[in-house]
CSV table of N, CA and C in Angstrom, one decimal:
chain,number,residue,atom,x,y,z
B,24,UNK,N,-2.2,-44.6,-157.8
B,24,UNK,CA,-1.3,-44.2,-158.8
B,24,UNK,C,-1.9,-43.0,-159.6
B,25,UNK,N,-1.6,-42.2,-160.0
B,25,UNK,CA,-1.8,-40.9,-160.4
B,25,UNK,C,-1.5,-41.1,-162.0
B,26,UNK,N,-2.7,-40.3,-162.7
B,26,UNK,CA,-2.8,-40.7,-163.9
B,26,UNK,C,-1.5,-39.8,-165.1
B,27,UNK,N,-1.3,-40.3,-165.8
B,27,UNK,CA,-0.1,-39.5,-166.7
B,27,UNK,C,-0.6,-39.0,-167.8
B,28,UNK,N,-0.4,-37.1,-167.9
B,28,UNK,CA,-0.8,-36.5,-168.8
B,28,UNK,C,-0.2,-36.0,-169.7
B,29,UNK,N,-0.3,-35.5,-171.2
B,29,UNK,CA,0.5,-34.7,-171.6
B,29,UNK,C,0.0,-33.5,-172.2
B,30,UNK,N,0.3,-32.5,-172.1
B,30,UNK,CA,0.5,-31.4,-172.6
B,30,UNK,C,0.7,-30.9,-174.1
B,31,UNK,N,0.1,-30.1,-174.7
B,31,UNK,CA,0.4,-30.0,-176.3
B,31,UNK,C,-0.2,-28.9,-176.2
B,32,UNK,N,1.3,-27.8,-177.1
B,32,UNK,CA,0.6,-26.4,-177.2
B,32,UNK,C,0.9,-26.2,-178.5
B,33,UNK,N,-0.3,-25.6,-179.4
B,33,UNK,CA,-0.4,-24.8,-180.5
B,33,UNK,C,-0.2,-23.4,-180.4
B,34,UNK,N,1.1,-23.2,-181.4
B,34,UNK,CA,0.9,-21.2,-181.5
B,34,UNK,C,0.2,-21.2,-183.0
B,35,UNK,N,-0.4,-20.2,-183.2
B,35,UNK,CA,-0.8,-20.1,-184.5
B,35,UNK,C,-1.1,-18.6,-184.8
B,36,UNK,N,-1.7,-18.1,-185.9
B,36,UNK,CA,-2.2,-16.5,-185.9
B,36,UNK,C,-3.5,-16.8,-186.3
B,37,UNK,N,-4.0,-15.4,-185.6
B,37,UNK,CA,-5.8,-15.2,-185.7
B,37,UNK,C,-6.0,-15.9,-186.7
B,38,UNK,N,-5.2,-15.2,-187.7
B,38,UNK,CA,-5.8,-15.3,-189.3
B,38,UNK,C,-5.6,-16.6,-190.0
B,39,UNK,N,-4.9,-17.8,-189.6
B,39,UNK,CA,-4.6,-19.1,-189.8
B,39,UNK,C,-5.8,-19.9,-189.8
B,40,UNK,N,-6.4,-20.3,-191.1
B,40,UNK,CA,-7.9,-20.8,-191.2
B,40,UNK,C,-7.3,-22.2,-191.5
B,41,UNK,N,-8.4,-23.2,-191.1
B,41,UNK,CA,-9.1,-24.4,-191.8
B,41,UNK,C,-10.0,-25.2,-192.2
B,42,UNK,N,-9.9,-25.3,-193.7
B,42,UNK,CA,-11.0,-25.3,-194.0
B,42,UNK,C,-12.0,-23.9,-194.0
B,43,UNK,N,-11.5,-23.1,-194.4
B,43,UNK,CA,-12.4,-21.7,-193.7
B,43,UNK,C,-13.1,-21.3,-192.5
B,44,UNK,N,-12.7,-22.7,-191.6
B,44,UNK,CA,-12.6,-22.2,-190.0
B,44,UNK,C,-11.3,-21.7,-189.5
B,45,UNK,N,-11.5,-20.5,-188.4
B,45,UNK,CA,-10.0,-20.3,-187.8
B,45,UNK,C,-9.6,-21.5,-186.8
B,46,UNK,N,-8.2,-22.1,-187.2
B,46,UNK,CA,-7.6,-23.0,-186.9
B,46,UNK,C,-8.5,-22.8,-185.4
B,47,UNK,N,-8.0,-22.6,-184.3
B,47,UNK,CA,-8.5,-22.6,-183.2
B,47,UNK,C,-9.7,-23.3,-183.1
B,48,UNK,N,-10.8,-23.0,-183.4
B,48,UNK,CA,-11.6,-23.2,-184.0
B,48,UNK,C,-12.1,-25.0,-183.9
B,49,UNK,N,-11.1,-24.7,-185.4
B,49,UNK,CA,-11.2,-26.1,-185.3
B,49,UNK,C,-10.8,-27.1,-184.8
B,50,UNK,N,-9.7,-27.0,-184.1
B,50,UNK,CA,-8.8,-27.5,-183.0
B,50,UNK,C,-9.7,-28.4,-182.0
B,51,UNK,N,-10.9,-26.8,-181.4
B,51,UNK,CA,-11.4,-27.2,-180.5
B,51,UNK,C,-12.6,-28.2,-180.5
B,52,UNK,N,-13.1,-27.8,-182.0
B,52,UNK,CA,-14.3,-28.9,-182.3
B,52,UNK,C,-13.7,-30.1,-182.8
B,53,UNK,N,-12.6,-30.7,-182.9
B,53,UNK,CA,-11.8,-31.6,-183.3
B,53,UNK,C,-11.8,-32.1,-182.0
B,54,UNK,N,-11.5,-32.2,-180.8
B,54,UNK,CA,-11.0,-32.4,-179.8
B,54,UNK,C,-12.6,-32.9,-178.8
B,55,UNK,N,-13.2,-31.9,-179.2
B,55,UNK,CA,-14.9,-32.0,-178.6
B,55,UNK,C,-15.0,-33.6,-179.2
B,56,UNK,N,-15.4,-33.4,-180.6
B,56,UNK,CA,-15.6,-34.6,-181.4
B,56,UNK,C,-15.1,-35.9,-181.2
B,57,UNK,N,-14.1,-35.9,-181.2
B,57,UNK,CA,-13.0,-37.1,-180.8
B,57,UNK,C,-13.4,-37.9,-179.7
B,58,UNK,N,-14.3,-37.6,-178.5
B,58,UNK,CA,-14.6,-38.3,-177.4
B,58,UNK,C,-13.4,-38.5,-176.3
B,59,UNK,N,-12.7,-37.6,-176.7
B,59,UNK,CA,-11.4,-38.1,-175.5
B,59,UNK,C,-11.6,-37.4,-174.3
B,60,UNK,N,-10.8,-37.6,-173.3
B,60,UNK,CA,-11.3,-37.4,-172.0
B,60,UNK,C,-10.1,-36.3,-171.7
B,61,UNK,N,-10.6,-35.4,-172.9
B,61,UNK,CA,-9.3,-34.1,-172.5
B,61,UNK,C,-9.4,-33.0,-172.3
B,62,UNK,N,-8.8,-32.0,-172.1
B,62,UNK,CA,-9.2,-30.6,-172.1
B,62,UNK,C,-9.0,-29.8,-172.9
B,63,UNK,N,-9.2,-28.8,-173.7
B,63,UNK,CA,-9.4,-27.9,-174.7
B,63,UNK,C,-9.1,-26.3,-174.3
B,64,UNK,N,-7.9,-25.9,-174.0
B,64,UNK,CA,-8.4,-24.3,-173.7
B,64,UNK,C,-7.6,-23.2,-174.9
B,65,UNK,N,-8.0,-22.2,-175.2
B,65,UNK,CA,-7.4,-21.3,-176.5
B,65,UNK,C,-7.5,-19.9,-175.2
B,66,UNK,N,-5.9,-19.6,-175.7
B,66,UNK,CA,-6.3,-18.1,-174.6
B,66,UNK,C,-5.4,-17.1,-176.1
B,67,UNK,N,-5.8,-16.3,-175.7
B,67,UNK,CA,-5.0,-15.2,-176.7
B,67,UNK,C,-4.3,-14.2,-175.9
B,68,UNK,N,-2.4,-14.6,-176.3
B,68,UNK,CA,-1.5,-13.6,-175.9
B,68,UNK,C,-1.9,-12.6,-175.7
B,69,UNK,N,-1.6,-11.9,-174.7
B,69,UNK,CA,-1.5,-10.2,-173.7
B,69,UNK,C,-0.3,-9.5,-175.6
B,70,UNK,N,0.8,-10.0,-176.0
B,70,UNK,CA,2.0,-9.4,-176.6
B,70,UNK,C,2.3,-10.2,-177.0
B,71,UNK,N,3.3,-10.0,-178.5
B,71,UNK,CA,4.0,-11.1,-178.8
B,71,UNK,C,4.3,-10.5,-180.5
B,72,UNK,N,5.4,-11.3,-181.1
B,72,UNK,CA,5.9,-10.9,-182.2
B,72,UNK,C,5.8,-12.7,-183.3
B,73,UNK,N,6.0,-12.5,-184.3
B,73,UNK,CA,6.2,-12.9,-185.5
B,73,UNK,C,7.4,-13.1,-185.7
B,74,UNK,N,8.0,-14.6,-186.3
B,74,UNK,CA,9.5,-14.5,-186.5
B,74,UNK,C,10.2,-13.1,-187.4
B,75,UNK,N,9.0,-12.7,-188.0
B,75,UNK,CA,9.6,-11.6,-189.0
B,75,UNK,C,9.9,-10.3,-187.9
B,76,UNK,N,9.4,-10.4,-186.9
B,76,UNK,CA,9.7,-9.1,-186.0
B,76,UNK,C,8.5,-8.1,-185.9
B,77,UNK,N,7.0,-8.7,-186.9
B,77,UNK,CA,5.6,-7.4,-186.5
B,77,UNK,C,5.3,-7.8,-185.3
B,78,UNK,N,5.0,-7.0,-184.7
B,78,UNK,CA,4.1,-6.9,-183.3
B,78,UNK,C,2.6,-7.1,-183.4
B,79,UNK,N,2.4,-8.7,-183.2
B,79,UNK,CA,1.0,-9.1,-182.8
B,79,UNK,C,0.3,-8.5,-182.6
B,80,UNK,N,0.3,-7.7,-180.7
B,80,UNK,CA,-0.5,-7.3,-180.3
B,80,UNK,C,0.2,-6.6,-179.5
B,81,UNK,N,0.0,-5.6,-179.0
B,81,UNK,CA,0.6,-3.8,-178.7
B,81,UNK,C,-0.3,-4.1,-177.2
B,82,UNK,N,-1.0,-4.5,-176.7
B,82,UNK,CA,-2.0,-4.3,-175.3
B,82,UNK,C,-2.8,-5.8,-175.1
B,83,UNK,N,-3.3,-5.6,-173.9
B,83,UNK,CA,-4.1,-6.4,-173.2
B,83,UNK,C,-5.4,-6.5,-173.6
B,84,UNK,N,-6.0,-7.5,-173.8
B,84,UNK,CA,-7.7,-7.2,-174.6
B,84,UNK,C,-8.6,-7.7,-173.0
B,85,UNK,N,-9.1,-7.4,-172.9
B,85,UNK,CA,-10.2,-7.5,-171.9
B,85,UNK,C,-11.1,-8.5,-172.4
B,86,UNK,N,-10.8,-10.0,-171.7
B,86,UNK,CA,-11.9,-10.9,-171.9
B,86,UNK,C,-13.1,-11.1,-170.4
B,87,UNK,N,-13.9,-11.7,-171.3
B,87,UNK,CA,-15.2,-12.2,-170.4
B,87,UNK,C,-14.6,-12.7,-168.7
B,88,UNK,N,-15.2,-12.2,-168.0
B,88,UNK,CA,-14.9,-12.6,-166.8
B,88,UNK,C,-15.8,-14.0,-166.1
């Protein structure tokens, strides 16, 4: 029998802190902590807008390979 997963996606902005950690951040050391037997990954959009209509991000950032 094949195990049943679920999926949970956070959008948020860079600048969205907790606790004076950036949410992301915290998310992931929250999740570390917790002992669960899950996975954790944070990617940051290529593009993307704000309900108000600014433009996130204009280009592609070149991450670590």
């Amino acid at each position: 029998m094949a195990p049943s997963y679920s999926l949970i996606d956070v959008y948020t902005s860079e600048d969205a802190r907790y606790r004076g950690r950036p949410v992301w951040e915290a998310l992931v050391g929250h999740v570390s902590r917790a002992g669960l037997g899950a996975r954790c990954l944070v990617f940051r959009a290529a593009a993307g807008s704000y309900e108000s209509g600014e433009l996130v991000s204009g280009h592609i950032e070149v991450l670590s390979y």
